[in-house]
Amino acid sequence: MSKIILTGDRPTGRLHVGHYVGSLRRRVELQNSGEYDKIYIMIADAQALTDNFENPEKIRQNIIEVALDYMSCGLDPAKSNLFIQSQVSELTELTFYYMNLVTVSRLQRNPTVKNEIQLRNFEASIPVGFFTYPISQTSDITAFKATTVPVGEDQLPMIEQAREIVRKFNTIYAPVLVEPEALIPDNEACKRLPGTDGKAKMSKSLGNCIYLADEADEVKTKIMNMYTDPLHLKVSDPGHLEGNTVFTYLDAFCKDEHFERYLPEYANLNELKEHYQRGGLGDMKVKRFLNNVMQETLEPIRSRRKELEKDIPAVFDVLKAGTDVAREAAAQTLSEVKSTMRINYFEDAELIRQQAAKYEA
Ligand code: TRP
């Protein structure tokens, strides 16, 4: 069976380092592994509209931001097909048929939906489009017969729901859909990178994100102001690692080779952590190290972005070409789905003959 990746992001803002360690970095590695037959990376504008329907301009403005972030991280249009969700209308058509296979109570039990409803104060009145977005996400995945969905951990319930829909479809009709598997980071820090203020959720409104497009000095300022250990007042005090954002970011970003380059007195992160816990290691020194590590990671991304920004129409051309390819693949699956469901009347000469025969006698 061929190995196919589909994944994507809602274009509600620029992508940040949480997206990077949670999924983007992995996508680029998978892309370059050469192990996948097809890779589809989707800008999920239709999904973003389910809770931003009053503000389509925000979504419209952020399509290019996400595309630039993707390409500057190393997603290469020659290897990965980048496309825009809303421009593949086959996806909405699939959603309509999958809706028959899901109950309201099952959607209500989806932990991600539950959580997001709370976050958005939708408890009293949930827009139907938002409520049903897991079904639409199933269409995104199955339209491309994706086997592998690299996502952040918060998306696991979505993939579980997609698998259920696939099983139900394949049981009732015929086994044409592929059950996808989620691929999430194995590193705990990458699963849930906190904001720079130590809060669990990175969000634009909290101002606690480091964006991939941030300038070097902005990144530095954000790192220097990062939340650490409030009990670590003097350098000589023993420091704590739990909830210490600087160390969580080091867990997500730093490799042994960074020590050789920037902090050769330590062999690796464990040694640094031990010193911090013993006392005698100041926050500033750790922050300066983190800054070196992150600048090294982000600098090539930032400079690629600057190059890409010089020719925005070319980026839209990439999205357009990718969308054409995606539409063709989705149309193929939709046609299989419809014939499996026996809603392919005009292509079915046998049906027409049968119906005629019924009235001949
Ligand atoms: N829900 C994803 C997010 O919040 C975006 C998304 C839409 C997606 N459809 C998808 C991710 C299909 C993986 C597969 O970013």
XYZ file of C-alpha atoms and ligand atoms in Angstrom:
376
model
C 0.000 0.000 0.000
C 1.315 3.457 -0.737
C 2.300 5.729 2.100
C 0.541 9.050 1.994
C 0.741 12.031 4.327
C -1.946 14.615 4.848
C -1.856 17.324 7.431
C -2.512 21.017 7.784
C -3.054 24.092 9.873
C -5.727 26.701 10.316
C -4.619 30.028 8.856
C -5.535 32.198 11.822
C -2.094 33.748 12.254
C 1.577 33.230 11.624
C 2.992 29.907 12.756
C 5.073 29.818 15.921
C 7.738 27.609 17.454
C 5.041 25.421 19.034
C 3.859 24.494 15.534
C 7.477 23.957 14.575
C 8.449 21.413 17.234
C 4.931 19.957 17.414
C 4.648 19.086 13.753
C 6.418 21.220 11.102
C 9.920 19.945 11.819
C 8.687 16.361 11.598
C 6.893 17.004 8.322
C 10.067 18.279 6.735
C 11.992 15.215 7.966
C 9.298 12.902 6.615
C 9.296 14.779 3.328
C 13.049 14.416 2.996
C 13.058 10.756 4.075
C 11.776 9.852 0.629
C 9.583 7.174 2.226
C 6.276 8.686 1.244
C 4.593 8.345 -2.110
C 2.552 11.510 -1.730
C 2.522 14.382 0.727
C -0.359 16.818 1.013
C -0.059 19.863 3.248
C -3.274 21.798 3.577
C -4.062 25.339 4.633
C -7.318 24.669 6.477
C -9.144 27.906 5.739
C -12.612 26.335 5.638
C -12.023 24.837 9.067
C -10.699 28.176 10.337
C -13.945 29.782 9.181
C -15.985 27.488 11.438
C -15.065 29.703 14.367
C -14.057 32.843 12.466
C -17.033 33.103 10.141
C -17.558 36.717 11.107
C -14.033 37.592 10.168
C -13.176 36.052 6.805
C -10.646 38.816 6.188
C -8.452 37.462 8.974
C -8.342 34.053 7.322
C -7.776 35.586 3.890
C -4.814 37.612 5.129
C -3.201 34.630 6.820
C -3.165 32.199 3.882
C 0.082 33.672 2.616
C 1.591 33.803 6.121
C 1.096 30.089 6.607
C 2.339 29.316 3.091
C 5.487 31.370 3.712
C 6.023 29.694 7.071
C 5.637 26.259 5.478
C 8.082 26.901 2.693
C 10.594 28.678 4.868
C 10.682 25.663 7.215
C 11.710 23.508 4.284
C 8.468 22.142 2.906
C 9.396 21.910 -0.737
C 6.623 22.206 -3.321
C 8.535 19.772 -5.534
C 8.054 17.107 -2.873
C 5.022 18.246 -0.871
C 1.789 19.337 -2.361
C 0.671 22.568 -0.670
C -2.985 23.484 -1.167
C -5.945 25.487 0.129
C -8.805 23.517 1.655
C -11.765 25.644 0.525
C -10.698 25.413 -3.096
C -11.195 21.649 -3.102
C -14.983 21.529 -2.968
C -14.964 17.720 -3.114
C -14.011 17.864 0.565
C -17.314 19.431 1.567
C -19.238 16.932 -0.489
C -17.551 14.040 1.295
C -18.375 15.670 4.610
C -22.066 15.602 3.780
C -22.053 11.830 3.314
C -19.866 11.179 6.359
C -22.308 13.162 8.501
C -24.669 10.208 8.255
C -22.141 8.040 10.037
C -21.681 10.165 13.167
C -24.000 10.869 16.080
C -24.371 14.138 17.928
C -23.404 12.471 21.197
C -20.213 11.090 19.661
C -19.206 14.594 18.571
C -20.053 15.921 22.029
C -17.706 13.366 23.545
C -14.759 14.345 21.333
C -12.310 15.794 23.913
C -10.807 18.340 21.524
C -14.230 19.636 20.515
C -15.321 19.714 24.158
C -12.285 21.728 25.117
C -12.562 24.123 22.178
C -16.257 24.734 22.848
C -15.303 25.827 26.362
C -12.467 28.016 25.145
C -14.761 29.832 22.741
C -17.721 30.128 25.132
C -19.840 28.183 22.697
C -21.527 26.112 25.455
C -24.879 27.848 25.173
C -24.997 27.863 21.425
C -22.601 26.022 19.159
C -22.472 26.830 15.456
C -23.216 23.600 13.596
C -20.248 24.096 11.301
C -17.871 24.277 14.221
C -19.490 21.344 15.980
C -19.069 19.133 12.942
C -15.533 20.075 11.993
C -14.161 16.668 13.047
C -16.257 15.214 10.222
C -14.838 17.713 7.776
C -11.370 16.855 9.030
C -12.129 13.211 8.250
C -12.867 14.255 4.686
C -9.547 16.095 4.487
C -7.711 12.971 5.535
C -9.646 10.323 3.635
C -9.953 12.273 0.382
C -6.245 11.688 -0.098
C -6.265 8.138 1.313
C -3.756 9.389 3.851
C -2.056 6.683 5.894
C -0.140 9.092 8.094
C -1.195 12.335 9.739
C 1.629 14.191 11.515
C -0.066 16.475 14.041
C 0.201 17.873 17.527
C -1.058 15.771 20.399
C -4.241 17.833 20.723
C -5.360 16.404 17.389
C -5.374 12.747 18.511
C -9.142 12.672 19.196
C -9.679 13.979 15.660
C -7.752 11.109 14.151
C -9.561 8.624 16.381
C -12.870 9.984 15.156
C -11.676 9.780 11.549
C -10.731 6.141 12.050
C -14.205 5.380 13.378
C -15.865 7.025 10.412
C -13.622 5.105 8.019
C -14.427 1.793 9.701
C -18.125 2.514 9.621
C -18.049 3.560 5.988
C -16.020 0.539 4.953
C -18.334 -1.815 6.849
C -21.588 -0.417 5.529
C -20.544 0.198 1.917
C -17.222 -1.269 0.787
C -13.634 -0.963 1.924
C -12.551 2.004 -0.165
C -11.350 4.330 2.607
C -8.002 4.106 4.383
C -7.693 4.226 8.170
C -5.162 6.907 9.018
C -2.590 6.900 11.761
C -1.537 9.954 13.734
C 2.126 10.708 14.141
C 2.834 12.823 17.199
C 6.172 13.882 18.688
C 7.668 11.462 21.192
C 9.394 14.234 23.117
C 7.112 15.548 25.887
C 8.324 19.137 25.500
C 7.478 19.078 21.792
C 4.001 17.741 22.434
C 2.965 20.767 24.408
C 5.393 23.633 24.158
C 4.246 26.302 26.634
C 4.135 30.025 25.979
C 7.151 32.107 26.956
C 5.237 33.143 30.113
C 4.964 29.508 31.194
C 1.237 29.326 30.411
C 0.200 26.051 28.834
C -1.417 27.653 25.842
C 0.488 29.733 23.323
C -1.752 32.419 21.981
C -1.458 35.602 20.059
C -3.724 37.451 22.494
C -1.522 36.474 25.444
C 1.546 37.716 23.558
C 3.508 34.670 24.672
C 4.525 33.192 21.312
C 7.804 33.170 19.463
C 6.910 33.280 15.785
C 8.987 31.680 13.071
C 9.073 35.039 11.327
C 10.224 37.025 14.399
C 13.413 39.030 13.950
C 16.499 37.898 15.868
C 16.234 40.712 18.414
C 12.545 39.981 19.104
C 13.381 36.331 19.712
C 16.162 37.349 22.061
C 13.939 39.726 24.046
C 11.260 37.051 24.399
C 13.803 34.502 25.604
C 15.397 36.918 28.065
C 11.946 37.598 29.557
C 10.981 33.957 29.720
C 9.381 32.474 32.801
C 11.792 30.313 34.808
C 11.716 29.207 38.423
C 10.223 31.855 40.732
C 12.073 30.305 43.701
C 15.462 30.612 42.015
C 16.290 34.080 43.311
C 20.047 33.949 43.737
C 22.447 32.176 41.423
C 23.521 29.975 44.337
C 19.940 28.818 45.055
C 18.986 25.351 43.852
C 16.753 25.662 40.772
C 13.708 23.649 39.756
C 13.052 22.230 36.320
C 9.317 21.488 36.517
C 7.360 24.220 34.821
C 10.603 26.021 34.001
C 9.960 27.270 30.498
C 13.590 27.808 29.565
C 14.377 24.160 30.236
C 11.225 22.998 28.465
C 12.364 24.940 25.386
C 15.838 23.433 25.701
C 14.241 19.971 25.837
C 12.468 20.779 22.597
C 15.282 22.498 20.721
C 18.727 21.637 21.957
C 21.040 18.867 20.771
C 24.384 17.784 22.213
C 26.244 19.527 19.397
C 24.881 22.866 20.596
C 26.897 22.428 23.785
C 30.129 22.020 21.826
C 29.420 25.249 20.009
C 27.922 27.470 22.685
C 28.507 26.001 26.141
C 31.451 23.615 26.040
C 31.740 23.391 29.843
C 28.800 20.966 29.700
C 28.576 17.817 27.597
C 24.822 17.763 27.354
C 21.512 18.992 28.697
C 21.527 16.559 31.605
C 24.731 18.050 32.969
C 23.300 21.531 32.645
C 20.112 20.471 34.418
C 22.050 18.851 37.245
C 24.059 22.004 37.815
C 20.912 24.112 37.817
C 19.247 21.871 40.381
C 22.360 21.843 42.593
C 22.509 25.639 42.563
C 25.207 27.907 41.238
C 23.897 28.306 37.713
C 22.151 31.564 36.867
C 19.047 31.914 34.688
C 20.760 34.452 32.443
C 23.439 31.999 31.419
C 20.838 29.367 30.556
C 18.774 31.914 28.661
C 21.781 33.068 26.655
C 22.431 29.462 25.708
C 18.794 28.927 24.711
C 18.995 32.083 22.641
C 22.030 30.731 20.756
C 20.294 27.413 20.149
C 17.062 28.993 18.942
C 18.753 31.590 16.779
C 20.685 28.818 15.065
C 17.433 26.986 14.381
C 15.385 29.998 13.363
C 17.945 31.961 11.340
C 17.793 29.785 8.187
C 13.991 29.769 8.373
C 13.874 33.552 8.679
C 16.261 34.152 5.818
C 14.441 31.714 3.525
C 11.250 33.552 4.363
C 12.789 36.883 3.373
C 13.708 35.392 -0.010
C 10.212 34.009 -0.533
C 8.629 37.335 0.464
C 10.271 38.924 -2.570
C 7.978 37.018 -4.903
C 4.546 36.604 -3.328
C 2.773 35.887 -6.641
C 5.074 32.883 -7.052
C 3.926 31.557 -3.675
C 0.299 31.861 -4.762
C 1.244 30.008 -7.949
C 2.627 27.187 -5.811
C -0.659 27.033 -3.877
C -2.691 27.105 -7.053
C -0.723 24.292 -8.674
C -0.919 22.281 -5.444
C -4.644 22.865 -5.205
C -5.146 21.578 -8.770
C -3.327 18.373 -7.896
C -5.262 18.007 -4.632
C -8.587 18.522 -6.372
C -7.845 15.755 -8.833
C -6.968 13.306 -6.057
C -10.031 14.253 -3.998
C -12.314 13.954 -7.033
C -11.062 10.424 -7.617
C -11.886 9.417 -4.026
C -15.248 11.172 -4.116
C -16.152 9.276 -7.242
C -15.215 5.973 -5.582
C -17.218 6.931 -2.511
C -20.281 7.793 -4.551
C -20.204 4.638 -6.607
C -19.705 2.596 -3.464
C -22.763 4.299 -2.000
C -24.605 3.572 -5.207
C -25.210 7.216 -6.001
C -23.654 7.090 -9.427
C -26.880 6.767 -11.425
C -25.804 8.222 -14.733
C -22.617 6.176 -14.887
C -24.481 2.985 -14.175
C -25.821 1.612 -17.449
C -27.007 -1.512 -15.620
C -29.270 0.538 -13.362
C -30.870 2.236 -16.297
C -31.433 -1.090 -18.067
C -32.967 -2.584 -14.897
C -35.326 0.290 -14.413
C -36.359 0.112 -18.036
C -36.959 -3.643 -17.735
C -39.169 -3.055 -14.708
C -41.599 -1.111 -16.873
C -41.384 -3.197 -20.038
C -43.733 -5.955 -18.953
N -7.333 20.883 13.015
C -6.046 21.212 12.512
C -5.532 22.415 13.341
O -6.179 22.850 14.237
C -6.036 21.582 11.052
C -6.532 20.502 10.165
C -7.649 20.540 9.382
C -5.953 19.225 9.983
N -7.800 19.397 8.717
C -6.787 18.559 9.043
C -4.835 18.581 10.496
C -6.522 17.261 8.650
C -4.599 17.263 10.104
C -5.439 16.605 9.189
O -4.476 22.943 13.054
